[in-house]
mmCIF file of C-alpha atoms in Angstrom:
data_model
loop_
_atom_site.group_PDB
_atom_site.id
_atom_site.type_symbol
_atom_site.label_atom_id
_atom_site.label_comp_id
_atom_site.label_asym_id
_atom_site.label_seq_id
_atom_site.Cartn_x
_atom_site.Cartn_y
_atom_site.Cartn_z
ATOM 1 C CA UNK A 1 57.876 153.375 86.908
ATOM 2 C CA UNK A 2 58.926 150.757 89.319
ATOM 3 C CA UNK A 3 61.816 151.602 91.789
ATOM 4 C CA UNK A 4 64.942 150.317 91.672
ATOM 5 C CA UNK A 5 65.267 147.029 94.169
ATOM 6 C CA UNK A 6 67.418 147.803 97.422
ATOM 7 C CA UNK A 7 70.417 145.548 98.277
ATOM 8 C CA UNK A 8 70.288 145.233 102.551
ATOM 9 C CA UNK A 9 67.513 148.062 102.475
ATOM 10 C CA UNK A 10 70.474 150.458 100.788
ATOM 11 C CA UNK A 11 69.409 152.235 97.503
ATOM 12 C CA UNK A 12 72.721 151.337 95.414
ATOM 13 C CA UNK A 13 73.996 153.381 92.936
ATOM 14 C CA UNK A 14 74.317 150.785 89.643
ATOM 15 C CA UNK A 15 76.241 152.928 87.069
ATOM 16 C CA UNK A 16 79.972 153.358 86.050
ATOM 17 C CA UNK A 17 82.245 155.178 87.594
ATOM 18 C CA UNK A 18 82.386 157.074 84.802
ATOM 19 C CA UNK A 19 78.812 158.073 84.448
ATOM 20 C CA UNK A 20 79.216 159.051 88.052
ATOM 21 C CA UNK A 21 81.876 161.527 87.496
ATOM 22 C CA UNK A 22 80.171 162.769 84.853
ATOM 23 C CA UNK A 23 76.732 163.224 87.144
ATOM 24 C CA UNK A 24 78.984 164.938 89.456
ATOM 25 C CA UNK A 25 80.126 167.262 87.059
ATOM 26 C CA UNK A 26 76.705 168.192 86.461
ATOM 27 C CA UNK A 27 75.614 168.446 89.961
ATOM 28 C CA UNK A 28 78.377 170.601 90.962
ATOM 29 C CA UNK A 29 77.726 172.623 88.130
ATOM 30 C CA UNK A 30 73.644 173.027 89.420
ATOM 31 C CA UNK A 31 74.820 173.610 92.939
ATOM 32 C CA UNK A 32 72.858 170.482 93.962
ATOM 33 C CA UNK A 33 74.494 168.721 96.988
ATOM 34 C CA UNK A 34 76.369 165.151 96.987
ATOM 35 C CA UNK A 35 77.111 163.013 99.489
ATOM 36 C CA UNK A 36 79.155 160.077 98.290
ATOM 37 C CA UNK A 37 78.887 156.851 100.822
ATOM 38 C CA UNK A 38 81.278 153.697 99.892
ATOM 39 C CA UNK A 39 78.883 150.447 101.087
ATOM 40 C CA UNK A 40 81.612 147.292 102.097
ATOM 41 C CA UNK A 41 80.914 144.791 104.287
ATOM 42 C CA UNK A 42 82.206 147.006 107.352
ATOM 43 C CA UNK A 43 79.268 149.436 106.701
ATOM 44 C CA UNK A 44 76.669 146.528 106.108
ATOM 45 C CA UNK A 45 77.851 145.181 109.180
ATOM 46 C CA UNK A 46 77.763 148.601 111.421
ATOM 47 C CA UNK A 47 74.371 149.221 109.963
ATOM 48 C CA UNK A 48 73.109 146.146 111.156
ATOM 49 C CA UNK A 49 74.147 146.664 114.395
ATOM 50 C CA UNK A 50 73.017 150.072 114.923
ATOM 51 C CA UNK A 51 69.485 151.198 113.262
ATOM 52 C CA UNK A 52 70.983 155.097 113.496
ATOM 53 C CA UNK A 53 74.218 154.332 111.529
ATOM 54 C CA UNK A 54 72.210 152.676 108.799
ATOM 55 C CA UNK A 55 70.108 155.536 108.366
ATOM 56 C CA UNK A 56 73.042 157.390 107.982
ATOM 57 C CA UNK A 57 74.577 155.524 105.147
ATOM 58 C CA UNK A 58 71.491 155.205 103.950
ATOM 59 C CA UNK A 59 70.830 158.759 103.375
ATOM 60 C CA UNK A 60 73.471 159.276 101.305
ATOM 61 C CA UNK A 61 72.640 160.388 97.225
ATOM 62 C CA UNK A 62 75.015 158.284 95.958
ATOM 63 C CA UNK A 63 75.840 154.944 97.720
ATOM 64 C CA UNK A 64 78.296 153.013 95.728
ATOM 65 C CA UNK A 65 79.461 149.537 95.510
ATOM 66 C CA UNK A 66 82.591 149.496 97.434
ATOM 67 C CA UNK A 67 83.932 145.636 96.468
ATOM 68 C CA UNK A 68 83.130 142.440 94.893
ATOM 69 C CA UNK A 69 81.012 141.530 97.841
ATOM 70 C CA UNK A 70 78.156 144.048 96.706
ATOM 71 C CA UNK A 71 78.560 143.017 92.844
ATOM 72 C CA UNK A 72 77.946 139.422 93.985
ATOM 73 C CA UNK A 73 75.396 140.340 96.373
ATOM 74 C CA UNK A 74 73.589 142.379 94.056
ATOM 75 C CA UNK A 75 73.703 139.567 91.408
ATOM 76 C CA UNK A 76 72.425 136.893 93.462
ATOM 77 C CA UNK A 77 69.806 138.679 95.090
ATOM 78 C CA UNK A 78 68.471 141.389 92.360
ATOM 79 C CA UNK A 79 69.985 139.499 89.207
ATOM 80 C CA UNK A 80 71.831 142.981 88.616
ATOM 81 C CA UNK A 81 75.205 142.919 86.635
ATOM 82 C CA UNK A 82 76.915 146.313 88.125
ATOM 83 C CA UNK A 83 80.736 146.881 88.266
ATOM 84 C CA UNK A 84 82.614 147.818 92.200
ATOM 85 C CA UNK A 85 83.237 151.196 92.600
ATOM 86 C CA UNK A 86 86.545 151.465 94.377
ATOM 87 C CA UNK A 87 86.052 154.269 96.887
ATOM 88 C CA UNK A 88 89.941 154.603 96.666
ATOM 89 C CA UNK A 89 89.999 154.879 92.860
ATOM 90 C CA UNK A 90 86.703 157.176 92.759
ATOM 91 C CA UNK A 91 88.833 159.591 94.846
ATOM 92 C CA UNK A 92 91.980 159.877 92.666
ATOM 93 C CA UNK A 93 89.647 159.767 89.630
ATOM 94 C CA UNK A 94 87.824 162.988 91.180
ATOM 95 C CA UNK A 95 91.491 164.785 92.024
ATOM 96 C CA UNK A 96 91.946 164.535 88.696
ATOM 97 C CA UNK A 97 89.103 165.897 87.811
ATOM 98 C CA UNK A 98 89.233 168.561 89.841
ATOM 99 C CA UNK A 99 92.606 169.531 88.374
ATOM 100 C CA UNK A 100 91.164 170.008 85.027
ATOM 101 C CA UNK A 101 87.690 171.673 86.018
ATOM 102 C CA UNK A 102 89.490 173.844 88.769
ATOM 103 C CA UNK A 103 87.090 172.328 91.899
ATOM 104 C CA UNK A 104 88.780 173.471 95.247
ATOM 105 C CA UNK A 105 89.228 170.556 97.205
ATOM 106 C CA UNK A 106 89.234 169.872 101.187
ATOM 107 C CA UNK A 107 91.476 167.141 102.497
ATOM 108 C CA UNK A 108 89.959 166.227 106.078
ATOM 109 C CA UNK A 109 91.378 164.080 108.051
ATOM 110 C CA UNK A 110 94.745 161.237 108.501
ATOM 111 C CA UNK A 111 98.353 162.697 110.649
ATOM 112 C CA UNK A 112 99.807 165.738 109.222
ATOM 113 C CA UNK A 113 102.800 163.553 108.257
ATOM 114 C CA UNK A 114 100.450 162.021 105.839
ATOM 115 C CA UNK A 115 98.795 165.053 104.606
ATOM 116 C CA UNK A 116 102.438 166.629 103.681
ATOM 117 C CA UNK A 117 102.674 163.438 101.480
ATOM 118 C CA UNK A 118 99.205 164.438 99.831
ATOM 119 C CA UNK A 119 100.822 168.316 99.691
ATOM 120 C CA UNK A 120 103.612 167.172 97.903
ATOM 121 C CA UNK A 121 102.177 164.839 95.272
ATOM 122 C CA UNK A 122 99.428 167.592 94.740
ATOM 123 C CA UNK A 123 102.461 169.558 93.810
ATOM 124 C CA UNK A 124 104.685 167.437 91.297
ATOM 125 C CA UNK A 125 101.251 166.082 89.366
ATOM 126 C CA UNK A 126 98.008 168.526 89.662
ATOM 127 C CA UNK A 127 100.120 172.173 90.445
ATOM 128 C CA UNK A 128 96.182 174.398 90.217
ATOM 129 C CA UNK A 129 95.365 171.885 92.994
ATOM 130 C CA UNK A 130 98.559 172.685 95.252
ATOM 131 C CA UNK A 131 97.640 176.136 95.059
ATOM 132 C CA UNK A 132 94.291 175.507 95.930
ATOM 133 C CA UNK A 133 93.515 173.328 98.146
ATOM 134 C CA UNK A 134 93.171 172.954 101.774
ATOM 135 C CA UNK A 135 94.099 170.172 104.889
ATOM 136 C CA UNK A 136 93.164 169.706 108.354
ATOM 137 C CA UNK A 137 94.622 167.138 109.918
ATOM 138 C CA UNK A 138 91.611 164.590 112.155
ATOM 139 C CA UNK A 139 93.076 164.212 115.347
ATOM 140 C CA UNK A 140 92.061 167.361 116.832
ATOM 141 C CA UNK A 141 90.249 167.598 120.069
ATOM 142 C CA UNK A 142 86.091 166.915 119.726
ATOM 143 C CA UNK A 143 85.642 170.676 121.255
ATOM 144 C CA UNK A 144 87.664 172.247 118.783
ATOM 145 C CA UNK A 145 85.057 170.633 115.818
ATOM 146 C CA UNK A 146 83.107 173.754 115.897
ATOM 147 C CA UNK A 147 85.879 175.407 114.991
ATOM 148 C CA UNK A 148 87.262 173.233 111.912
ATOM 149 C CA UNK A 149 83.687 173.068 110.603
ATOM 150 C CA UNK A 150 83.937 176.686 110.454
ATOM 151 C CA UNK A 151 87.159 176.966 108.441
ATOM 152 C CA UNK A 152 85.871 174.360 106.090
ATOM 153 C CA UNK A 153 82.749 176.562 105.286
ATOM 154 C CA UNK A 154 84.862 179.813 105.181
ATOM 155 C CA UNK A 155 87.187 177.830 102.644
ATOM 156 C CA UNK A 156 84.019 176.511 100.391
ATOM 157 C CA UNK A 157 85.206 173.687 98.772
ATOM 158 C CA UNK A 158 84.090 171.650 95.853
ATOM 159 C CA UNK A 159 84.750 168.816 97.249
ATOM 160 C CA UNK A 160 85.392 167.794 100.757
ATOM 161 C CA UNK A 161 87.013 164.390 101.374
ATOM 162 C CA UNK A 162 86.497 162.861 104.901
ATOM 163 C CA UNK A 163 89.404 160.526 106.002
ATOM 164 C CA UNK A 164 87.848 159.132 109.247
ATOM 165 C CA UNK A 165 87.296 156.023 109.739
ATOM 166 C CA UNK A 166 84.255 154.350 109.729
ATOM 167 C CA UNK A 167 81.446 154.854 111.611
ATOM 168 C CA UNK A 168 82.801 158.428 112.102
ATOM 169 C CA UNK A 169 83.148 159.930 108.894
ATOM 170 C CA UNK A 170 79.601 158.763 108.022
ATOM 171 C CA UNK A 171 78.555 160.498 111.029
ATOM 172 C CA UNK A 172 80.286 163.574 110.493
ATOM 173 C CA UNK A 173 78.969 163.781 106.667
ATOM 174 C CA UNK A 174 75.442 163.170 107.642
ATOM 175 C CA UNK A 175 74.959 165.329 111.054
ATOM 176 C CA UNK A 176 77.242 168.537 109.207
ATOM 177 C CA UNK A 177 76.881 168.469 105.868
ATOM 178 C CA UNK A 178 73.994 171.664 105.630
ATOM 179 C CA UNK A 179 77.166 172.854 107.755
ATOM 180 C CA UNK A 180 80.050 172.922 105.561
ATOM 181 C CA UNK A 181 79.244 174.854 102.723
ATOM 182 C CA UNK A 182 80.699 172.280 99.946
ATOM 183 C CA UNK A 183 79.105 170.683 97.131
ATOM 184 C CA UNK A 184 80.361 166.822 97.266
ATOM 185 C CA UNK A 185 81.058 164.818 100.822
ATOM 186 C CA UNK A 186 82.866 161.935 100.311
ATOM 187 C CA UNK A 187 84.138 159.699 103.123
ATOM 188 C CA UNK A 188 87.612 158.322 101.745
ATOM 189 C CA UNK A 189 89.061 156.309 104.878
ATOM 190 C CA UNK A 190 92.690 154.817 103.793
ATOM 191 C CA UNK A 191 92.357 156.916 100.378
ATOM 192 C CA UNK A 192 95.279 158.955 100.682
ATOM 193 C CA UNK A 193 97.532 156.413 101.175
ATOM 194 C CA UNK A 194 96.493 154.493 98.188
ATOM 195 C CA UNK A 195 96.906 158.315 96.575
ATOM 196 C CA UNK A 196 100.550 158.888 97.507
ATOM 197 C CA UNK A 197 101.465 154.750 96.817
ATOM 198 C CA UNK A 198 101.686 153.474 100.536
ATOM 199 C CA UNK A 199 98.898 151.283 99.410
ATOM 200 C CA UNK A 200 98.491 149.126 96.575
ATOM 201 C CA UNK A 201 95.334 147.934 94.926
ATOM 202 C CA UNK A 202 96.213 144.414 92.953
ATOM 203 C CA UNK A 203 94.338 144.339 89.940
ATOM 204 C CA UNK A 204 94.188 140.356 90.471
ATOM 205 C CA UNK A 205 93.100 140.712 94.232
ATOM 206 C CA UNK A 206 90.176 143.411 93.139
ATOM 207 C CA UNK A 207 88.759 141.188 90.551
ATOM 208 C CA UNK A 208 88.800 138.462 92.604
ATOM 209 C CA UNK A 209 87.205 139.908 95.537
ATOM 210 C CA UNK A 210 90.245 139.305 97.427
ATOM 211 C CA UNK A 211 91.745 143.154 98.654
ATOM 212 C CA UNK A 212 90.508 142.463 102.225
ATOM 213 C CA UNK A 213 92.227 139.115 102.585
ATOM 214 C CA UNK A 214 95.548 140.868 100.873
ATOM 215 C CA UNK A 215 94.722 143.782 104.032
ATOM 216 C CA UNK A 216 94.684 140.843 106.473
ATOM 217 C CA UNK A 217 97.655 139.153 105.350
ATOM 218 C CA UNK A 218 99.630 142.838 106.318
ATOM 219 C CA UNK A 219 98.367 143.866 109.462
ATOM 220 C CA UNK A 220 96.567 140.807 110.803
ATOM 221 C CA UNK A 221 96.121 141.290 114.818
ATOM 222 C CA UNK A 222 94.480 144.630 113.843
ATOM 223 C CA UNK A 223 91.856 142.971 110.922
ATOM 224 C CA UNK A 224 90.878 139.461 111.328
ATOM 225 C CA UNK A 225 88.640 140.064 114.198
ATOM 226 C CA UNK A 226 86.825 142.727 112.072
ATOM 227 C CA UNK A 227 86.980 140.512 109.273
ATOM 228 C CA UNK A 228 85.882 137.621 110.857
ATOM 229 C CA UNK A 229 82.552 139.382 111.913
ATOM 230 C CA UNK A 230 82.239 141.457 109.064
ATOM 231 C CA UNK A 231 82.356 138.423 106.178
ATOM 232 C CA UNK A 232 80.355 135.640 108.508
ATOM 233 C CA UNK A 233 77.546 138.745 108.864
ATOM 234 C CA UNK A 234 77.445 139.307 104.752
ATOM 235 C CA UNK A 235 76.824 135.476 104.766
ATOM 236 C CA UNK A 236 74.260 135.181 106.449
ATOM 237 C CA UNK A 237 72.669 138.546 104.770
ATOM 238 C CA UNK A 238 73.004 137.140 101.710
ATOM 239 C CA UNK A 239 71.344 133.990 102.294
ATOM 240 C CA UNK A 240 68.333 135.655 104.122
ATOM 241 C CA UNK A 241 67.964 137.993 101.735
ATOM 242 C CA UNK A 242 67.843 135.083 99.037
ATOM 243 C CA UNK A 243 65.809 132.882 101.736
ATOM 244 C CA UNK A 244 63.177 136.413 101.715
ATOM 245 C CA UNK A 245 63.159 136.440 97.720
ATOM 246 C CA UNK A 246 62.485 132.653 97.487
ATOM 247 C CA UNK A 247 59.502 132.913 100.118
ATOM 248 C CA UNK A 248 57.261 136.141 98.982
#
């Protein structure tokens, strides 16, 4: 059986969302670990740039496609139709579901004044959850990670979400995970505010492709450089990895 063509050397994972929560299910229910990595232009850019961080994303089981830019990618170079796999969505999708199959969850990550807001919409919609799940704030000092690593493997989770941002989280999944004693990493970046509604994800804007302009528009001095570097580098992947397909 032939393998499954890579998009930027990545092993993508091609199926629903739906199918994935459902091969999560199972995998939590084998004890077999998961390590969830969202793949956006950010990632494909960092990767590029540093050999190490790519074979951290890279080692991830389940590396979904986080955007429009990897559905059109993956379409033009591998003639796959797939569907985006909002890391954002994935996340409340998997509170949800974690709410009805009573996982234990780990919230990692973001100011305390932002984990009080995950607290408290834990407890007005998914009450099993508010009982049972656990926080740790991320800006505590690199000495003291021993120490949180610990309490998160004490605590067991089902799920651990990492809000870091990025390359950190990836590195903190992939250099700790036999570490933590849980059975699904995810990194989840700006998840919980999309969770609690400081964030909104236009339906119009995700079909189109278009969340990161609608990002830039709100907090431009902090994005468009990143942007700017970020989109011109998919470019040119896109049409070397075409230029590669057209020439063997």
């Amino acid at each position: 059986m032939m393998s499954e063509p890579r998009l930027f050397g990545y092993v993508l994972y091609r199926e629903s969302r739906d199918q994935l929560l459902n091969e999560i299910d199972m995998r939590i229910s084998d004890s077999r670990f998961s390590a969830i990595i969202s793949l956006n232009t950010l990632k494909l850019y960092l990767g590029e740039k540093n050999p190490e961080l790519k074979d951290c994303f890279d080692s991830g089981t389940h590396i979904i496609p986080d955007g429009q830019s990897m559905v059109i990618a993956d379409y033009l170079i591998n003639c796959k139709r797939i569907s985006a796999i909002s890391g954002a969505e994935l996340m409340v999708a998997l509170i949800a579901r974690a709410e009805m199959m009573k996982y234990r969850l780990f919230f990692l990550g973001a100011e305390e004044s932002l984990l009080l807001k995950v607290r408290n919409k834990l407890k007005l919609e998914f009450p099993w959850l508010y009982l049972n799940s656990m926080f740790q704030h991320g800006f505590y000092k690199i000495e003291d990670e021993a120490e949180v690593i610990e309490r998160i493997a004490k605590a067991s989770p089902d799920i651990l979400f990492v809000a870091f941002g990025s390359p950190r989280k990836e590195r903190f999944i992939i250099t700790n995970q036999s570490r933590l004693n849980t059975k699904v990493l995810m990194g989840v970046g700006g998840s919980y505010e999309y969770f609690v509604g400081e964030i909104k994800l236009g339906t119009i804007a995700k079909r189109l492709g278009l969340r990161w302009f609608v990002r830039l528009i709100n907090d431009p001095r902090r994005l468009f450089i990143r942007y700017f570097k970020c989109n011109s580098y998919y470019i040119f992947a896109v049409i070397r990895e075409l230029f590669f397909r057209v020439t063997r």
